[in-house]
PDB file of C-alpha atoms in Angstrom:
ATOM      1  CA  THR S  12     144.928 128.921 131.131  1.00 43.00           C
ATOM      2  CA  ASN S  13     143.534 125.745 129.562  1.00 45.00           C
ATOM      3  CA  LYS S  14     142.727 122.915 131.911  1.00 48.00           C
ATOM      4  CA  SER S  15     144.358 119.543 131.332  1.00 51.00           C
ATOM      5  CA  GLU S  16     142.214 116.632 130.172  1.00 48.00           C
ATOM      6  CA  ASP S  17     142.661 115.009 133.592  1.00 45.00           C
ATOM      7  CA  GLU S  18     141.334 118.139 135.331  1.00 47.00           C
ATOM      8  CA  LYS S  19     138.348 118.251 132.974  1.00 48.00           C
ATOM      9  CA  ASP S  20     137.617 114.576 133.637  1.00 42.00           C
ATOM     10  CA  GLY S  21     137.890 115.150 137.378  1.00 46.00           C
ATOM     11  CA  ALA S  22     135.345 117.970 137.218  1.00 47.00           C
ATOM     12  CA  LYS S  23     132.963 115.854 135.138  1.00 44.00           C
ATOM     13  CA  LEU S  24     133.371 112.974 137.558  1.00 45.00           C
ATOM     14  CA  ASP S  25     132.441 115.173 140.517  1.00 49.00           C
ATOM     15  CA  ARG S  26     129.237 116.198 138.729  1.00 47.00           C
ATOM     16  CA  ALA S  27     128.498 112.561 137.865  1.00 48.00           C
ATOM     17  CA  ARG S  28     128.496 111.282 141.428  1.00 53.00           C
ATOM     18  CA  ALA S  29     124.769 111.861 142.022  1.00 58.00           C
ATOM     19  CA  THR S  30     121.686 111.740 139.839  1.00 60.00           C
ATOM     20  CA  LEU S  31     118.806 114.161 140.258  1.00 60.00           C
ATOM     21  CA  PHE S  32     115.530 112.661 139.146  1.00 57.00           C
ATOM     22  CA  GLN S  33     112.337 114.725 138.950  1.00 60.00           C
ATOM     23  CA  VAL S  34     108.847 113.243 138.996  1.00 58.00           C
ATOM     24  CA  GLY S  35     106.058 115.772 138.942  1.00 61.00           C
ATOM     25  CA  ASP S  36     106.949 118.496 141.421  1.00 66.00           C
ATOM     26  CA  GLU S  37     109.335 116.360 143.485  1.00 67.00           C
ATOM     27  CA  LEU S  38     113.099 116.126 143.022  1.00 69.00           C
ATOM     28  CA  PHE S  39     114.968 113.007 144.148  1.00 67.00           C
ATOM     29  CA  SER S  40     118.733 112.683 144.618  1.00 72.00           C
ATOM     30  CA  ILE S  41     120.165 109.188 144.161  1.00 77.00           C
ATOM     31  CA  PRO S  42     123.923 108.707 144.740  1.00 79.00           C
ATOM     32  CA  SER S  43     125.820 107.327 141.763  1.00 81.00           C
ATOM     33  CA  PRO S  44     127.393 103.857 142.083  1.00 86.00           C
ATOM     34  CA  ILE S  45     130.645 105.602 141.142  1.00 85.00           C
ATOM     35  CA  GLN S  46     130.798 107.069 144.656  1.00 87.00           C
ATOM     36  CA  THR S  47     130.798 103.629 146.243  1.00 91.00           C
ATOM     37  CA  ALA S  48     133.279 102.206 143.726  1.00 91.00           C
ATOM     38  CA  VAL S  49     135.733 105.023 144.529  1.00 89.00           C
ATOM     39  CA  LEU S  50     135.336 104.451 148.277  1.00 92.00           C
ATOM     40  CA  ILE S  51     135.802 100.679 148.010  1.00 95.00           C
ATOM     41  CA  LYS S  52     138.992 101.077 145.981  1.00 93.00           C
ATOM     42  CA  ALA S  53     140.304 103.570 148.552  1.00 92.00           C
ATOM     43  CA  THR S  54     139.959 100.987 151.345  1.00 93.00           C
ATOM     44  CA  GLY S  55     142.581  98.805 149.677  1.00 94.00           C
ATOM     45  CA  ALA S  56     140.117  95.939 149.204  1.00 95.00           C
ATOM     46  CA  ASN S  57     141.091  93.565 146.392  1.00 95.00           C
ATOM     47  CA  PHE S  58     139.012  93.242 143.230  1.00 96.00           C
ATOM     48  CA  ASP S  59     136.374  90.536 143.670  1.00 96.00           C
ATOM     49  CA  LYS S  60     134.720  89.391 140.443  1.00 95.00           C
ATOM     50  CA  GLU S  61     132.379  87.142 142.452  1.00 96.00           C
ATOM     51  CA  MET S  62     130.472  90.257 143.545  1.00 97.00           C
ATOM     52  CA  LEU S  63     129.501  91.068 139.951  1.00 98.00           C
ATOM     53  CA  ASN S  64     126.305  90.094 138.180  1.00 97.00           C
ATOM     54  CA  ASP S  65     127.595  87.863 135.353  1.00 97.00           C
ATOM     55  CA  ALA S  66     127.498  89.672 132.003  1.00 96.00           C
ATOM     56  CA  SER S  67     126.132  86.538 130.311  1.00 96.00           C
ATOM     57  CA  ARG S  68     122.882  86.918 132.246  1.00 96.00           C
ATOM     58  CA  ALA S  69     121.946  89.876 130.045  1.00 96.00           C
ATOM     59  CA  ALA S  70     120.403  87.384 127.601  1.00 95.00           C
ATOM     60  CA  THR S  71     118.104  85.942 130.275  1.00 97.00           C
ATOM     61  CA  TYR S  72     116.234  89.127 131.208  1.00 96.00           C
ATOM     62  CA  SER S  73     112.913  89.020 129.396  1.00 95.00           C
ATOM     63  CA  THR S  74     110.652  91.617 131.036  1.00 94.00           C
ATOM     64  CA  ARG S  75     110.911  95.400 131.029  1.00 91.00           C
ATOM     65  CA  VAL S  76     111.282  95.420 134.819  1.00 93.00           C
ATOM     66  CA  GLN S  77     114.135  92.864 134.757  1.00 95.00           C
ATOM     67  CA  ARG S  78     115.932  94.676 131.955  1.00 94.00           C
ATOM     68  CA  SER S  79     115.580  98.103 133.534  1.00 90.00           C
ATOM     69  CA  LEU S  80     116.730  96.965 136.969  1.00 94.00           C
ATOM     70  CA  ASN S  81     119.713  95.066 135.597  1.00 95.00           C
ATOM     71  CA  LEU S  82     120.789  97.876 133.299  1.00 91.00           C
ATOM     72  CA  GLY S  83     121.330  99.784 136.541  1.00 90.00           C
ATOM     73  CA  VAL S  84     123.077  96.793 138.100  1.00 95.00           C
ATOM     74  CA  TYR S  85     125.483  96.584 135.171  1.00 94.00           C
ATOM     75  CA  GLY S  86     126.154 100.307 135.537  1.00 89.00           C
ATOM     76  CA  ALA S  87     127.355  99.721 139.094  1.00 92.00           C
ATOM     77  CA  ASP S  88     129.386  96.735 137.913  1.00 95.00           C
ATOM     78  CA  LEU S  89     131.018  98.875 135.221  1.00 91.00           C
ATOM     79  CA  ALA S  90     131.964 101.553 137.740  1.00 89.00           C
ATOM     80  CA  TYR S  91     133.521  98.948 140.054  1.00 94.00           C
ATOM     81  CA  ILE S  92     135.339  97.159 137.218  1.00 93.00           C
ATOM     82  CA  THR S  93     136.697 100.429 135.850  1.00 88.00           C
ATOM     83  CA  MET S  94     138.024 101.526 139.253  1.00 89.00           C
ATOM     84  CA  TYR S  95     140.127  98.346 139.302  1.00 92.00           C
ATOM     85  CA  ASP S  96     141.363  98.729 135.705  1.00 88.00           C
ATOM     86  CA  GLN S  97     139.739  95.484 134.532  1.00 90.00           C
ATOM     87  CA  THR S  98     139.526  96.663 130.935  1.00 83.00           C
ATOM     88  CA  GLN S  99     138.530  93.399 129.237  1.00 85.00           C
ATOM     89  CA  ALA S 100     135.771  92.837 131.764  1.00 90.00           C
ATOM     90  CA  ALA S 101     134.642  96.435 131.260  1.00 87.00           C
ATOM     91  CA  ILE S 102     134.124  95.829 127.532  1.00 86.00           C
ATOM     92  CA  SER S 103     132.070  92.679 128.269  1.00 91.00           C
ATOM     93  CA  TYR S 104     129.852  94.588 130.685  1.00 91.00           C
ATOM     94  CA  LEU S 105     129.505  97.510 128.314  1.00 87.00           C
ATOM     95  CA  ASN S 106     128.316  95.093 125.620  1.00 89.00           C
ATOM     96  CA  ALA S 107     125.876  93.489 128.079  1.00 92.00           C
ATOM     97  CA  SER S 108     124.544  96.943 128.908  1.00 90.00           C
ATOM     98  CA  ARG S 109     124.224  97.740 125.234  1.00 87.00           C
ATOM     99  CA  LYS S 110     122.180  94.574 124.644  1.00 91.00           C
ATOM    100  CA  ILE S 111     119.713  95.477 127.391  1.00 92.00           C
ATOM    101  CA  ALA S 112     119.585  99.116 126.289  1.00 87.00           C
ATOM    102  CA  ASP S 113     118.712  97.983 122.752  1.00 87.00           C
ATOM    103  CA  GLU S 114     115.870  95.870 124.103  1.00 90.00           C
ATOM    104  CA  LEU S 115     114.572  98.758 126.206  1.00 86.00           C
ATOM    105  CA  GLY S 116     114.817 101.231 123.340  1.00 81.00           C
ATOM    106  CA  VAL S 117     117.537 103.422 124.850  1.00 75.00           C
ATOM    107  CA  SER S 118     120.357 102.247 122.597  1.00 70.00           C
ATOM    108  CA  SER S 119     121.453 105.818 121.812  1.00 67.00           C
ATOM    109  CA  ALA S 120     123.251 105.790 125.178  1.00 64.00           C
ATOM    110  CA  PHE S 121     125.344 102.768 124.157  1.00 68.00           C
ATOM    111  CA  ASP S 122     125.838 103.274 120.434  1.00 67.00           C
ATOM    112  CA  GLU S 123     128.888 102.468 118.312  1.00 71.00           C
ATOM    113  CA  ALA S 124     130.409 105.891 118.979  1.00 74.00           C
ATOM    114  CA  MET S 125     130.198 105.277 122.736  1.00 73.00           C
ATOM    115  CA  LEU S 126     131.922 101.892 122.388  1.00 72.00           C
ATOM    116  CA  ASN S 127     134.662 103.433 120.237  1.00 77.00           C
ATOM    117  CA  ARG S 128     135.243 106.221 122.767  1.00 79.00           C
ATOM    118  CA  PHE S 129     135.426 103.651 125.558  1.00 77.00           C
ATOM    119  CA  GLN S 130     137.997 101.526 123.750  1.00 74.00           C
ATOM    120  CA  ALA S 131     140.035 104.608 122.827  1.00 80.00           C
ATOM    121  CA  ASN S 132     140.282 105.550 126.513  1.00 77.00           C
ATOM    122  CA  LEU S 133     141.287 102.165 127.918  1.00 72.00           C
ATOM    123  CA  GLY S 134     143.829 102.778 130.653  1.00 71.00           C
ATOM    124  CA  LYS S 135     142.442 106.235 131.521  1.00 76.00           C
ATOM    125  CA  LYS S 136     140.369 105.458 134.592  1.00 73.00           C
ATOM    126  CA  ASP S 137     138.715 108.859 135.104  1.00 76.00           C
ATOM    127  CA  SER S 138     137.844 109.147 131.415  1.00 76.00           C
ATOM    128  CA  LEU S 139     136.211 105.710 131.451  1.00 76.00           C
ATOM    129  CA  LEU S 140     134.220 106.524 134.588  1.00 77.00           C
ATOM    130  CA  VAL S 141     133.005 109.721 132.951  1.00 77.00           C
ATOM    131  CA  LEU S 142     131.888 107.747 129.886  1.00 77.00           C
ATOM    132  CA  VAL S 143     129.965 105.287 132.078  1.00 74.00           C
ATOM    133  CA  ALA S 144     128.287 108.171 133.887  1.00 74.00           C
ATOM    134  CA  GLU S 145     127.472 109.901 130.586  1.00 75.00           C
ATOM    135  CA  ALA S 146     125.859 106.739 129.192  1.00 71.00           C
ATOM    136  CA  TYR S 147     123.523 106.385 132.140  1.00 65.00           C
ATOM    137  CA  ARG S 148     122.731 110.103 132.232  1.00 68.00           C
ATOM    138  CA  SER S 149     121.887 109.844 128.540  1.00 67.00           C
ATOM    139  CA  SER S 150     119.533 106.933 129.270  1.00 61.00           C
ATOM    140  CA  ASP S 151     117.955 108.907 132.107  1.00 61.00           C
ATOM    141  CA  SER S 152     117.419 111.964 129.881  1.00 65.00           C
ATOM    142  CA  TYR S 153     115.953 109.868 127.060  1.00 60.00           C
ATOM    143  CA  LEU S 154     113.519 108.131 129.392  1.00 59.00           C
ATOM    144  CA  LYS S 155     112.320 111.355 131.006  1.00 64.00           C
ATOM    145  CA  ASN S 156     111.828 113.008 127.630  1.00 63.00           C
ATOM    146  CA  ASN S 157     109.748 110.026 126.527  1.00 63.00           C
ATOM    147  CA  GLU S 158     107.697 109.868 129.739  1.00 62.00           C
ATOM    148  CA  ARG S 159     109.008 106.447 130.769  1.00 71.00           C
ATOM    149  CA  GLU S 160     109.994 107.299 134.323  1.00 73.00           C
ATOM    150  CA  ASP S 161     109.162 103.781 135.489  1.00 80.00           C
ATOM    151  CA  VAL S 162     112.107 102.423 133.499  1.00 82.00           C
ATOM    152  CA  GLY S 163     114.371 105.295 134.546  1.00 80.00           C
ATOM    153  CA  SER S 164     113.556 104.833 138.229  1.00 82.00           C
ATOM    154  CA  LEU S 165     114.327 101.101 138.000  1.00 88.00           C
ATOM    155  CA  ILE S 166     117.703 101.815 136.363  1.00 86.00           C
ATOM    156  CA  LEU S 167     118.562 104.076 139.293  1.00 85.00           C
ATOM    157  CA  ALA S 168     117.300 101.447 141.768  1.00 90.00           C
ATOM    158  CA  GLY S 169     119.369  98.682 140.180  1.00 93.00           C
ATOM    159  CA  GLY S 170     122.555 100.737 140.366  1.00 91.00           C
ATOM    160  CA  TRP S 171     121.883 101.693 143.971  1.00 93.00           C
ATOM    161  CA  ILE S 172     121.086  98.126 145.039  1.00 96.00           C
ATOM    162  CA  GLU S 173     124.247  96.719 143.437  1.00 96.00           C
ATOM    163  CA  ALA S 174     126.442  99.436 144.966  1.00 95.00           C
ATOM    164  CA  LEU S 175     124.938  98.769 148.405  1.00 97.00           C
ATOM    165  CA  TYR S 176     125.627  95.063 147.918  1.00 97.00           C
ATOM    166  CA  PHE S 177     129.277  95.833 147.132  1.00 97.00           C
ATOM    167  CA  ALA S 178     129.550  98.027 150.231  1.00 97.00           C
ATOM    168  CA  THR S 179     128.080  95.387 152.571  1.00 96.00           C
ATOM    169  CA  LYS S 180     130.386  92.692 151.200  1.00 97.00           C
ATOM    170  CA  VAL S 181     133.448  94.907 151.656  1.00 97.00           C
ATOM    171  CA  ALA S 182     132.286  95.991 155.116  1.00 96.00           C
ATOM    172  CA  LYS S 183     132.313  92.350 156.242  1.00 95.00           C
ATOM    173  CA  THR S 184     135.920  91.826 155.176  1.00 93.00           C
ATOM    174  CA  THR S 185     137.442  95.201 156.074  1.00 93.00           C
ATOM    175  CA  ASN S 186     135.209  96.661 158.819  1.00 92.00           C
ATOM    176  CA  ASN S 187     136.223 100.010 157.334  1.00 95.00           C
ATOM    177  CA  PRO S 188     134.494 102.864 159.236  1.00 94.00           C
ATOM    178  CA  GLU S 189     134.050 104.941 156.070  1.00 94.00           C
ATOM    179  CA  VAL S 190     132.296 102.046 154.306  1.00 95.00           C
ATOM    180  CA  ASN S 191     130.134 101.426 157.379  1.00 94.00           C
ATOM    181  CA  ARG S 192     129.205 105.108 157.440  1.00 92.00           C
ATOM    182  CA  ARG S 193     128.372 105.074 153.734  1.00 92.00           C
ATOM    183  CA  ILE S 194     126.023 102.129 154.270  1.00 94.00           C
ATOM    184  CA  GLY S 195     124.283 103.941 157.135  1.00 93.00           C
ATOM    185  CA  GLU S 196     123.874 107.066 155.004  1.00 91.00           C
ATOM    186  CA  GLN S 197     121.795 105.050 152.541  1.00 93.00           C
ATOM    187  CA  LYS S 198     118.811 105.147 154.919  1.00 92.00           C
ATOM    188  CA  ASN S 199     117.663 108.498 153.529  1.00 89.00           C
ATOM    189  CA  THR S 200     118.448 107.453 149.956  1.00 90.00           C
ATOM    190  CA  LEU S 201     116.388 104.277 150.360  1.00 94.00           C
ATOM    191  CA  GLU S 202     113.438 106.310 151.620  1.00 91.00           C
ATOM    192  CA  ASN S 203     113.664 108.561 148.552  1.00 88.00           C
ATOM    193  CA  LEU S 204     114.029 105.565 146.253  1.00 90.00           C
ATOM    194  CA  ILE S 205     110.910 103.906 147.662  1.00 92.00           C
ATOM    195  CA  LYS S 206     108.924 107.122 147.179  1.00 88.00           C
ATOM    196  CA  LEU S 207     110.210 107.428 143.625  1.00 85.00           C
ATOM    197  CA  LEU S 208     109.342 103.839 142.738  1.00 89.00           C
ATOM    198  CA  GLN S 209     105.909 104.053 144.364  1.00 88.00           C
ATOM    199  CA  LYS S 210     105.055 106.880 141.960  1.00 81.00           C
ATOM    200  CA  ASN S 211     105.732 104.555 139.027  1.00 76.00           C
ATOM    201  CA  ASN S 212     104.434 101.292 140.488  1.00 77.00           C
ATOM    202  CA  ASN S 213     102.428  99.926 137.555  1.00 76.00           C
ATOM    203  CA  ASN S 214     102.527  96.111 137.641  1.00 85.00           C
ATOM    204  CA  GLU S 215     102.909  93.120 139.978  1.00 90.00           C
ATOM    205  CA  GLU S 216     106.583  92.572 139.219  1.00 91.00           C
ATOM    206  CA  PHE S 217     107.328  96.230 139.934  1.00 90.00           C
ATOM    207  CA  ALA S 218     105.306  96.039 143.175  1.00 92.00           C
ATOM    208  CA  GLU S 219     107.395  93.068 144.374  1.00 94.00           C
ATOM    209  CA  ILE S 220     110.569  95.156 144.085  1.00 94.00           C
ATOM    210  CA  VAL S 221     108.985  97.999 146.047  1.00 94.00           C
ATOM    211  CA  ASP S 222     107.902  95.526 148.766  1.00 95.00           C
ATOM    212  CA  GLU S 223     111.453  94.119 149.003  1.00 96.00           C
ATOM    213  CA  LEU S 224     112.868  97.627 149.423  1.00 96.00           C
ATOM    214  CA  ILE S 225     110.299  98.389 152.122  1.00 96.00           C
ATOM    215  CA  ASN S 226     111.456  95.234 153.921  1.00 95.00           C
ATOM    216  CA  LEU S 227     115.044  96.454 153.584  1.00 96.00           C
ATOM    217  CA  TYR S 228     114.038  99.812 155.046  1.00 94.00           C
ATOM    218  CA  SER S 229     112.822  98.030 158.185  1.00 93.00           C
ATOM    219  CA  LEU S 230     116.441  96.940 158.739  1.00 92.00           C
ATOM    220  CA  PHE S 231     117.599 100.533 158.352  1.00 91.00           C
ATOM    221  CA  ASP S 232     115.244 101.507 161.215  1.00 87.00           C
ATOM    222  CA  GLU S 233     118.122 100.432 163.467  1.00 83.00           C
ATOM    223  CA  VAL S 234     120.398 103.101 161.984  1.00 83.00           C
ATOM    224  CA  GLU S 235     120.734 106.319 163.970  1.00 80.00           C
ATOM    225  CA  TYR S 236     122.766 109.441 163.223  1.00 69.00           C
ATOM    226  CA  LEU S 237     124.937 110.867 165.984  1.00 69.00           C
ATOM    227  CA  TYR S 238     126.618 114.266 165.707  1.00 60.00           C
TER     228      TYR S 238
END
């Protein structure tokens, strides 16, 4: 029997909830911001646009590090916006992402066809989430094929940082145990992310981000797993 479009989207979405990133002989798994967006929506928390990085800031990012990091941030914003059916905001953030992608040279992930597909699927939440995931996977693939892992690793870092920010904000207002657990689980992810970024640490601005994440990891030293 043929699967429905919803079933196909659901399967794609499951596959899109983590990104595997290989550098040399090492393989890193970084959770997708989509995972956190789904969890936050499930808590019943209201949409909070104040948590988002304003789309208008896309024009202010002038360095490769800033653009790469914030392309990831906007990816997390898009996932969150889409979960709450904020379609007009989603288009604004998609356009902001496209601007940065153009400047980074990864515009194939946010081309006219992608925008048309997005607009054609407005109102279909799973389909839109799949499109967001596909765009960032396309960027990731392009960057790896062109040996620009430093940019790719920063995109992943930006998405992870923004999703963690969302989770901590929601944790303060809901004290939801699942959100608290998700935050604690990021200890291992943060360790992997630091290792990944250290492999591509190639300028002072990049090094500052790595140092900030190392400082964040010191806070995660307090986290323990109990079974």
